[in-house]
PDB file of C-alpha atoms and ligand atoms in Angstrom:
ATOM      1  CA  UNK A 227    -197.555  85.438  28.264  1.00  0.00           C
ATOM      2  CA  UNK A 228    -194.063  85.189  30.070  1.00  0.00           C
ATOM      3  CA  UNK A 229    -194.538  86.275  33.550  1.00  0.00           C
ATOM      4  CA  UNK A 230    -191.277  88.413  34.670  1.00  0.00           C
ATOM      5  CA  UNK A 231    -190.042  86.143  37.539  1.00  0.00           C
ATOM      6  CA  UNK A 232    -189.153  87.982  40.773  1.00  0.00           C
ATOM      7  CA  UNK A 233    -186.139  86.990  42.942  1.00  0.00           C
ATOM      8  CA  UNK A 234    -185.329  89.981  43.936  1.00  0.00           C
ATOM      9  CA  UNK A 235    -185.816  89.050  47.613  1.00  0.00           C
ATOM     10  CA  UNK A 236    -183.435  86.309  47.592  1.00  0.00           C
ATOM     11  CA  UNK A 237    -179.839  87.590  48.955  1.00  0.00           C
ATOM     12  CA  UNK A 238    -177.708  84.710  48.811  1.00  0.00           C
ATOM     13  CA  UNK A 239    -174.355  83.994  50.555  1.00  0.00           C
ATOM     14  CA  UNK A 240    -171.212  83.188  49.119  1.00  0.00           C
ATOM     15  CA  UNK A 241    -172.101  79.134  50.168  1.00  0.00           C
ATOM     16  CA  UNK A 242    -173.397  75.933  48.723  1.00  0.00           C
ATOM     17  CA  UNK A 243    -177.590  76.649  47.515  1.00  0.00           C
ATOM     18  CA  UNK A 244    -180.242  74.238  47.773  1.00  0.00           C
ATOM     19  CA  UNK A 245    -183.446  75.137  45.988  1.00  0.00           C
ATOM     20  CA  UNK A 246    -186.367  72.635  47.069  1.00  0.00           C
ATOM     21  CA  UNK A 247    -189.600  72.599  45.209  1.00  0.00           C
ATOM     22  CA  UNK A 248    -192.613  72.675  48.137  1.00  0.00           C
ATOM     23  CA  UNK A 249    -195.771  70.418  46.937  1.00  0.00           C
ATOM     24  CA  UNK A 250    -194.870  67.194  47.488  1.00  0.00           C
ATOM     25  CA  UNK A 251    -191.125  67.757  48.728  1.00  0.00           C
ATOM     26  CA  UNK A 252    -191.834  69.844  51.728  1.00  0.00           C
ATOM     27  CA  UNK A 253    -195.944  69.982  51.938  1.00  0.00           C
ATOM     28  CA  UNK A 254    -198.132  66.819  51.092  1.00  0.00           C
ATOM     29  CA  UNK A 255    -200.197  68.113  47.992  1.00  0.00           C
ATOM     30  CA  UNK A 256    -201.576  64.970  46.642  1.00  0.00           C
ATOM     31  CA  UNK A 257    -203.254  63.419  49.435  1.00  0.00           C
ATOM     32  CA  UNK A 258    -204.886  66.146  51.530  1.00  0.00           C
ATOM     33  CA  UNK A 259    -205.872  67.563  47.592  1.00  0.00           C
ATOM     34  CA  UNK A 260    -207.589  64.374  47.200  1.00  0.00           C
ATOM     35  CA  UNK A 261    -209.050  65.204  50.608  1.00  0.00           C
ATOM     36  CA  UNK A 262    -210.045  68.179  49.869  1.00  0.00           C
ATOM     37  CA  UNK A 263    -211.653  67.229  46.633  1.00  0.00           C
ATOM     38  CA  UNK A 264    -213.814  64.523  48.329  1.00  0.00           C
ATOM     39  CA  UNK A 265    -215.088  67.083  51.191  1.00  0.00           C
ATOM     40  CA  UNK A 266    -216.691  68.882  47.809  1.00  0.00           C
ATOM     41  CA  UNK A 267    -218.355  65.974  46.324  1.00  0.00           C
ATOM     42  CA  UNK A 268    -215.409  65.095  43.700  1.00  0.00           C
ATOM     43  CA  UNK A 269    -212.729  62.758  43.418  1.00  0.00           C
ATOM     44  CA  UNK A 270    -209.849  62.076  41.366  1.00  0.00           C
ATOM     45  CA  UNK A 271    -209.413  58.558  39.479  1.00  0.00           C
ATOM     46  CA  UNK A 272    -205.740  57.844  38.985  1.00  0.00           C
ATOM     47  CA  UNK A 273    -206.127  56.841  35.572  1.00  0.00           C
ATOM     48  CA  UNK A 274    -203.499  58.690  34.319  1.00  0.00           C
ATOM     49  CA  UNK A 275    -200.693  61.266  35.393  1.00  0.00           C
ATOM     50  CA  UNK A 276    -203.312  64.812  34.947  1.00  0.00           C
ATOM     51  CA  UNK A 277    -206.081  66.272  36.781  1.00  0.00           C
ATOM     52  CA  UNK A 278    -208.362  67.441  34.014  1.00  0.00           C
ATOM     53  CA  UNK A 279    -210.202  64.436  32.818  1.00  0.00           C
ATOM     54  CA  UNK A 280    -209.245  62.755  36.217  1.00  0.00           C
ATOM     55  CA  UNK A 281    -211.391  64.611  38.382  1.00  0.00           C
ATOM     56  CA  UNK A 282    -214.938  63.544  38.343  1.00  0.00           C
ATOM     57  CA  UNK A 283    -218.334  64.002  40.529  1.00  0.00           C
ATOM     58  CA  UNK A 284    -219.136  61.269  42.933  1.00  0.00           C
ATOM     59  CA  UNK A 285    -222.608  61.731  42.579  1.00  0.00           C
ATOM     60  CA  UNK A 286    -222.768  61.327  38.249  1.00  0.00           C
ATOM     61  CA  UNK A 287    -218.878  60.140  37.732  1.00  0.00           C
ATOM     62  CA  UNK A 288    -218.867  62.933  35.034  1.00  0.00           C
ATOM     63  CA  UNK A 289    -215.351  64.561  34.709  1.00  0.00           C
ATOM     64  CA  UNK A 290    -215.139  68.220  35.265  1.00  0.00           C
ATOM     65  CA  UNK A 291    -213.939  70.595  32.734  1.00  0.00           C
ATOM     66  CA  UNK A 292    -210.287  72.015  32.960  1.00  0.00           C
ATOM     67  CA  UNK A 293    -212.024  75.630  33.919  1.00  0.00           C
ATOM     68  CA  UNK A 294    -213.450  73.979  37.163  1.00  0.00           C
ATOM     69  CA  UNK A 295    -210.321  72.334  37.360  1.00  0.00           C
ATOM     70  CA  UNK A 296    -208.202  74.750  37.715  1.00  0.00           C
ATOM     71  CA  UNK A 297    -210.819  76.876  39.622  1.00  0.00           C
ATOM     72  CA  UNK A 298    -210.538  74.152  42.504  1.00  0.00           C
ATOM     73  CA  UNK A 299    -206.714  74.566  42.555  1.00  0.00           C
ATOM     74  CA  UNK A 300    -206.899  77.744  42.990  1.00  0.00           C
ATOM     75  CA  UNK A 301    -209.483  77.596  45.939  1.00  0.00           C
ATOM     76  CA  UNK A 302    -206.989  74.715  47.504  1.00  0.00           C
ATOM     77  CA  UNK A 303    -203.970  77.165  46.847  1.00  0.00           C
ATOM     78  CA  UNK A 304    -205.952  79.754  48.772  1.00  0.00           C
ATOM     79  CA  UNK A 305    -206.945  77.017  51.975  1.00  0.00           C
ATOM     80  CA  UNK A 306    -203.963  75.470  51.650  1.00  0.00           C
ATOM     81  CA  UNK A 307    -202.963  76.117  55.503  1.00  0.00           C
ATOM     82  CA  UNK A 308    -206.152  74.151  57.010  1.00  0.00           C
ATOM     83  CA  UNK A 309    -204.896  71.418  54.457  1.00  0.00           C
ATOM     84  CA  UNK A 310    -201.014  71.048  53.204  1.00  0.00           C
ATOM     85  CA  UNK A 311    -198.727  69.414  56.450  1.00  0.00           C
ATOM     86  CA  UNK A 312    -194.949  69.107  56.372  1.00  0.00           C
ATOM     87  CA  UNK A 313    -192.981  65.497  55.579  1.00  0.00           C
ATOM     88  CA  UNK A 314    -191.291  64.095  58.456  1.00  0.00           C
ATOM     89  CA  UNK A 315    -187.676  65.651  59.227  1.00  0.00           C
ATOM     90  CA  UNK A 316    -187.718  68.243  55.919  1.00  0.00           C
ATOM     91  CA  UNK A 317    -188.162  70.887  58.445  1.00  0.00           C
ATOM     92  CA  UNK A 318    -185.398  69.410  60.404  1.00  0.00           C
ATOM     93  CA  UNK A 319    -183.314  68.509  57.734  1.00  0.00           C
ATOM     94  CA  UNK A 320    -183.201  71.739  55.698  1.00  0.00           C
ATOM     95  CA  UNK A 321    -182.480  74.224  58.701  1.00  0.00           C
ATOM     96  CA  UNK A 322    -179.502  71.516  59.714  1.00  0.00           C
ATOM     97  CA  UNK A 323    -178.912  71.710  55.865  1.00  0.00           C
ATOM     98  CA  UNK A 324    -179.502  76.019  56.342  1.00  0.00           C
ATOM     99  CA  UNK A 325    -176.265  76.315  58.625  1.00  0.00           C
ATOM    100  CA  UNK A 326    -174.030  75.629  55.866  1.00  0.00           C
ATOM    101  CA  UNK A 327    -176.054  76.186  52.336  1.00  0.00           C
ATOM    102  CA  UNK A 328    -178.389  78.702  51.401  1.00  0.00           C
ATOM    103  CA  UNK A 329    -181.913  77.364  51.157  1.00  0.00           C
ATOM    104  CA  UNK A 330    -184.472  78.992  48.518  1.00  0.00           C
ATOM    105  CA  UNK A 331    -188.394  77.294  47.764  1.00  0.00           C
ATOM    106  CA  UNK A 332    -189.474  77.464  44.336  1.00  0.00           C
ATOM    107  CA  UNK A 333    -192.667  76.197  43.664  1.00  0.00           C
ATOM    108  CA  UNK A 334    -194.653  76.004  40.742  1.00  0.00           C
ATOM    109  CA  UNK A 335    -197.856  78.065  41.620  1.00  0.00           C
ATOM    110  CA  UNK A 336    -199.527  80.854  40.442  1.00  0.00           C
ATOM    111  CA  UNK A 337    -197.766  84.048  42.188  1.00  0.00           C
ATOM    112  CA  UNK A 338    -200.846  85.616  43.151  1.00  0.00           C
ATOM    113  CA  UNK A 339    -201.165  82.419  45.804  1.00  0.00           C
ATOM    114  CA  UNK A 340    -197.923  83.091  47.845  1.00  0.00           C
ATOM    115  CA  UNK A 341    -199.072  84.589  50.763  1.00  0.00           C
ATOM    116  CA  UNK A 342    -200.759  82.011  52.257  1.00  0.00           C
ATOM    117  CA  UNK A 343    -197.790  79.873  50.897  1.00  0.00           C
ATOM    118  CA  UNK A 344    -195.484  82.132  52.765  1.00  0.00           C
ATOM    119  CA  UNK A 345    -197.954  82.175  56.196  1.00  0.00           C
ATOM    120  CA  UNK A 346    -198.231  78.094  56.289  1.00  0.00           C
ATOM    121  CA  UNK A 347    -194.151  77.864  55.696  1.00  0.00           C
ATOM    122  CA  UNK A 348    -193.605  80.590  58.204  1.00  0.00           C
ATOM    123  CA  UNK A 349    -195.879  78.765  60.662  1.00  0.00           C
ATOM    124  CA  UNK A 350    -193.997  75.542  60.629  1.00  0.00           C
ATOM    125  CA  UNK A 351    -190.779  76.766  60.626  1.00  0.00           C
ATOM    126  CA  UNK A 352    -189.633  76.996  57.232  1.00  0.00           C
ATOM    127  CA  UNK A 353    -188.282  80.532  57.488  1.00  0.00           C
ATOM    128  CA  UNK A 354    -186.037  80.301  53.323  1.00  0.00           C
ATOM    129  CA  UNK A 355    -186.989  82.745  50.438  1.00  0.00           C
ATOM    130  CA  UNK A 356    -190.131  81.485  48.343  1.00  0.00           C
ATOM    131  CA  UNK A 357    -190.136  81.994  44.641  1.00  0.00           C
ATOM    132  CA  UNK A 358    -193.734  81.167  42.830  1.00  0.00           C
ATOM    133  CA  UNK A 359    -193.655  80.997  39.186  1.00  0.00           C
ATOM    134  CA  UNK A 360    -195.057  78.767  36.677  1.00  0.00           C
ATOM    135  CA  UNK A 361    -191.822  79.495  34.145  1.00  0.00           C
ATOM    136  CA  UNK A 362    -189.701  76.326  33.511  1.00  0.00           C
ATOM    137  CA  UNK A 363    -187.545  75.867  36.984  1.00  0.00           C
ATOM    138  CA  UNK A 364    -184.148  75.384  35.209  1.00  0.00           C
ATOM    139  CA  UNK A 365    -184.326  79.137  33.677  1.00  0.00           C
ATOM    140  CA  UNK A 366    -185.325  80.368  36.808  1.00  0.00           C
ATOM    141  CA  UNK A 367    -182.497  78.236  38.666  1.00  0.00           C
ATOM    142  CA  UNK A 368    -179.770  79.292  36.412  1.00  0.00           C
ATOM    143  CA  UNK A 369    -180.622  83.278  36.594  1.00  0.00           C
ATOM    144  CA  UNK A 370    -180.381  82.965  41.206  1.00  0.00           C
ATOM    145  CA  UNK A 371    -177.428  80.752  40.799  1.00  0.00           C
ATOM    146  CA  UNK A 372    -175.391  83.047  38.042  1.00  0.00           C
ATOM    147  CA  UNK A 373    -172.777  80.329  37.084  1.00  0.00           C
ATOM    148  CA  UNK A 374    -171.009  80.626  40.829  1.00  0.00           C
ATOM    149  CA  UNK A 375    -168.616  78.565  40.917  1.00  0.00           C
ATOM    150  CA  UNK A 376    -170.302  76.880  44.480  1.00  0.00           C
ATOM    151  CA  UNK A 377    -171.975  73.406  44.909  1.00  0.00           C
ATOM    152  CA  UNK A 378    -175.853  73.253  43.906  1.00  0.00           C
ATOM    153  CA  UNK A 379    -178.652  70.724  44.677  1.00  0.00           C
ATOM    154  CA  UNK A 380    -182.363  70.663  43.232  1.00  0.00           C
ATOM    155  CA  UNK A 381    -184.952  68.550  44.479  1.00  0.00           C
ATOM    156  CA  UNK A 382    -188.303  68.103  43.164  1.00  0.00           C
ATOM    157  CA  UNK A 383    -191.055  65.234  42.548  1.00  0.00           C
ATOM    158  CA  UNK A 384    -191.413  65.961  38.758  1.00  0.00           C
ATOM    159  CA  UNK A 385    -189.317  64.586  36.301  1.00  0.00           C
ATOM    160  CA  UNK A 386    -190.177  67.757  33.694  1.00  0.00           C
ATOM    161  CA  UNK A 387    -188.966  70.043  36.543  1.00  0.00           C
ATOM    162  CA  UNK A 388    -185.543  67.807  37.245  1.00  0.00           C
ATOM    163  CA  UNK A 389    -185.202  67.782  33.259  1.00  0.00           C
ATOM    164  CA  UNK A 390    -185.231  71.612  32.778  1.00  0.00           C
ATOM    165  CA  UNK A 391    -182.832  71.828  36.003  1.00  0.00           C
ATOM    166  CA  UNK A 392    -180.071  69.374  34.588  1.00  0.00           C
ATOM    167  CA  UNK A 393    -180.447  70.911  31.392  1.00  0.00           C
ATOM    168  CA  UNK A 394    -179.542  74.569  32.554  1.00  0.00           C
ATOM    169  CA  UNK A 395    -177.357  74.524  35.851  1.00  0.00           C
ATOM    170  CA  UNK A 396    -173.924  73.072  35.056  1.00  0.00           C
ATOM    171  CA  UNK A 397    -172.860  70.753  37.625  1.00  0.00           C
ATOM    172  CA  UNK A 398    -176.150  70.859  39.469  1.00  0.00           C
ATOM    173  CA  UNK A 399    -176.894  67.535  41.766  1.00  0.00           C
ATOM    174  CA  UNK A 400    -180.550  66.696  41.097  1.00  0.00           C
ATOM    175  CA  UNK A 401    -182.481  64.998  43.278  1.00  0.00           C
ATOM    176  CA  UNK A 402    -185.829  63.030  42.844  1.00  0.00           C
ATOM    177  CA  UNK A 403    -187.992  63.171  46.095  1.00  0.00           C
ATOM    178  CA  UNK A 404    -191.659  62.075  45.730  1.00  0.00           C
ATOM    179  CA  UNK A 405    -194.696  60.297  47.961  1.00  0.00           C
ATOM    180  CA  UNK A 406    -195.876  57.125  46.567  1.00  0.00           C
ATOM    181  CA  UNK A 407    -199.174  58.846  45.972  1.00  0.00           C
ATOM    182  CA  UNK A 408    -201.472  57.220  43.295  1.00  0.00           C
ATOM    183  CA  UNK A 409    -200.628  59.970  40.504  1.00  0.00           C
ATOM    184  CA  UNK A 410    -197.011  59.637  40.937  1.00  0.00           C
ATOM    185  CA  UNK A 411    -197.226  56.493  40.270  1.00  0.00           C
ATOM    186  CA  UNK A 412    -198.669  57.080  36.963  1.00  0.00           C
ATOM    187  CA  UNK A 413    -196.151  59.894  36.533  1.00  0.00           C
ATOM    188  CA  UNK A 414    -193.482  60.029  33.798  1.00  0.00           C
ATOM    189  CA  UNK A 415    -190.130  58.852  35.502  1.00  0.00           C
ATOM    190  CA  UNK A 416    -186.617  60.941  35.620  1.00  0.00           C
ATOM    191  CA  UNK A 417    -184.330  60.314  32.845  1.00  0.00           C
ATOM    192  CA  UNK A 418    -181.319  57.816  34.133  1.00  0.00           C
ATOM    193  CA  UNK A 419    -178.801  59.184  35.875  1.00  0.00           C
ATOM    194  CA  UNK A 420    -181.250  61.546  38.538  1.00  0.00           C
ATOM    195  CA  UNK A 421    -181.015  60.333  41.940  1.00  0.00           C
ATOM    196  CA  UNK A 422    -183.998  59.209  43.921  1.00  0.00           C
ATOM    197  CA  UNK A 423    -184.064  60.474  47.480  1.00  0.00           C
ATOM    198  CA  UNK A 424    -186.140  57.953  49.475  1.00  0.00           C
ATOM    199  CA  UNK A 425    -186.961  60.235  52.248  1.00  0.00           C
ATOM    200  CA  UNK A 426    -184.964  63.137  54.086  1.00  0.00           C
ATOM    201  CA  UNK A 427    -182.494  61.758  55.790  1.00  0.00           C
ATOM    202  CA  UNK A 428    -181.552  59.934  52.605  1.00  0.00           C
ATOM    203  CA  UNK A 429    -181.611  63.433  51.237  1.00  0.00           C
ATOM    204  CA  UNK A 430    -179.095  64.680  53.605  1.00  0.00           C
ATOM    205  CA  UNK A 431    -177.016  62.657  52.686  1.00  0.00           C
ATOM    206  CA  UNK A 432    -176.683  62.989  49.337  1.00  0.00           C
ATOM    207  CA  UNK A 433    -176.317  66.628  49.426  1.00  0.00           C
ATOM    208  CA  UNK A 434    -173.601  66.494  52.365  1.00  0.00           C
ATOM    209  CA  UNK A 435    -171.612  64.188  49.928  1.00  0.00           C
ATOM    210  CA  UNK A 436    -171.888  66.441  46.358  1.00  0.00           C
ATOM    211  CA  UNK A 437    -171.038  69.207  48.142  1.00  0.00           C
ATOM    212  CA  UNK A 438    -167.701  68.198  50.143  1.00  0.00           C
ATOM    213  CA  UNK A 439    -167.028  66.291  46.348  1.00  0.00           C
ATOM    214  CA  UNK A 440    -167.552  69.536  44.512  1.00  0.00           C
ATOM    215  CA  UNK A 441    -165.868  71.533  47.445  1.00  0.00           C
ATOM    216  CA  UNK A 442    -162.853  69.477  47.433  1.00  0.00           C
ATOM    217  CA  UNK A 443    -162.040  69.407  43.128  1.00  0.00           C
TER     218      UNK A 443
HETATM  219 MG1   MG B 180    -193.899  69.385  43.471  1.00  0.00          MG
END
């Protein structure tokens, strides 16, 4: 079923917009999930780039099914604030980044986990619009952007997400920020031609330069 995505509460400014993806870019997801995991008696083999079929018992090495799976997403999604901790310098960098672009999260996560989202960003200072949706990013992207004529950056760890972006926002820069976890490494890798960030300053300045190109042609 295609869930009606709601960005209603996103107002944005006639300025430059950055929307950031959160798990991974903002919040460490695979690391204190693998964490998290272990405190329940599971763990997850990097064997290859998914979680069903990765995530076995300790005690009998026997994967879980995708139901439990998904079940202990959903119970991370709903502790994620005694878990998920910021990078170093993305709170910094995006409200430096906030004076002169609009900032907006969209994360791919079932809505019905967003409050806590919203708490755990609030608490550490990462006070931008949240939009949680599991529709393809570039869709949503292209409907709070509207074809403005204004610079626009993306940044995510997943090269499906980047894909869909590049492939629906005209002139978007799209950026390729990820931890060196043991499933990335695994993962599938951008197409040529998407930028790797290596961290946030790196980041920075990649954004400062596509938008003073795009604001000067
Ligand atoms: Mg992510």
């Amino acid at each position: 079923m295609t869930e009606i995505v709601d960005i209603s509460h996103v107002r944005l400014r006639d300025r430059p917009l950055i929307v950031c993806d959160v798990d991974d870019v903002v919040l460490n997801f695979a690391a204190p999930f693998a964490d998290y995991l272990r405190r329940g008696g599971h763990e997850l083999l990097p064997r290859s780039f998914r979680l069903t079929g990765n995530i076995v018992s300790i005690e009998t090495q026997i994967a879980l099914e995708e139901a439990q799976v998904k079940g202990l997403i959903g119970s991370f999604f709903e502790a994620q604030e005694d878990w998920q901790m910021p990078f170093d310098l993305a709170v910094e960098t995006l409200k430096t980044l906030g004076d002169d672009a609009d900032v907006v999260f969209l994360t791919a996560m079932p809505p019905r986990y967003q409050e806590p989202r919203r708490r755990l960003l609030d608490r550490l200072g990462f006070d931008f619009p949240l939009v949680a949706t599991l529709e393809p990013k570039g869709p949503v992207m292209h409907k709070l952007h509207a074809g403005r004529a204004l610079p626009s950056v993306f940044m995510d760890d997943m090269a499906h997400n980047l894909h869909s972006v590049r492939d629906n926002v005209e002139n978007c820069l799209v950026i390729h920020m990820m931890p060196d976890s043991p499933l990335h490494l695994l993962a599938p890798k951008p197409d040529d031609g998407i930028v790797r960030a290596m961290d946030w300053p790196h980041a920075e300045s990649l954004i400062r330069t596509h938008i003073e190109n795009v604001s000067h042609t």
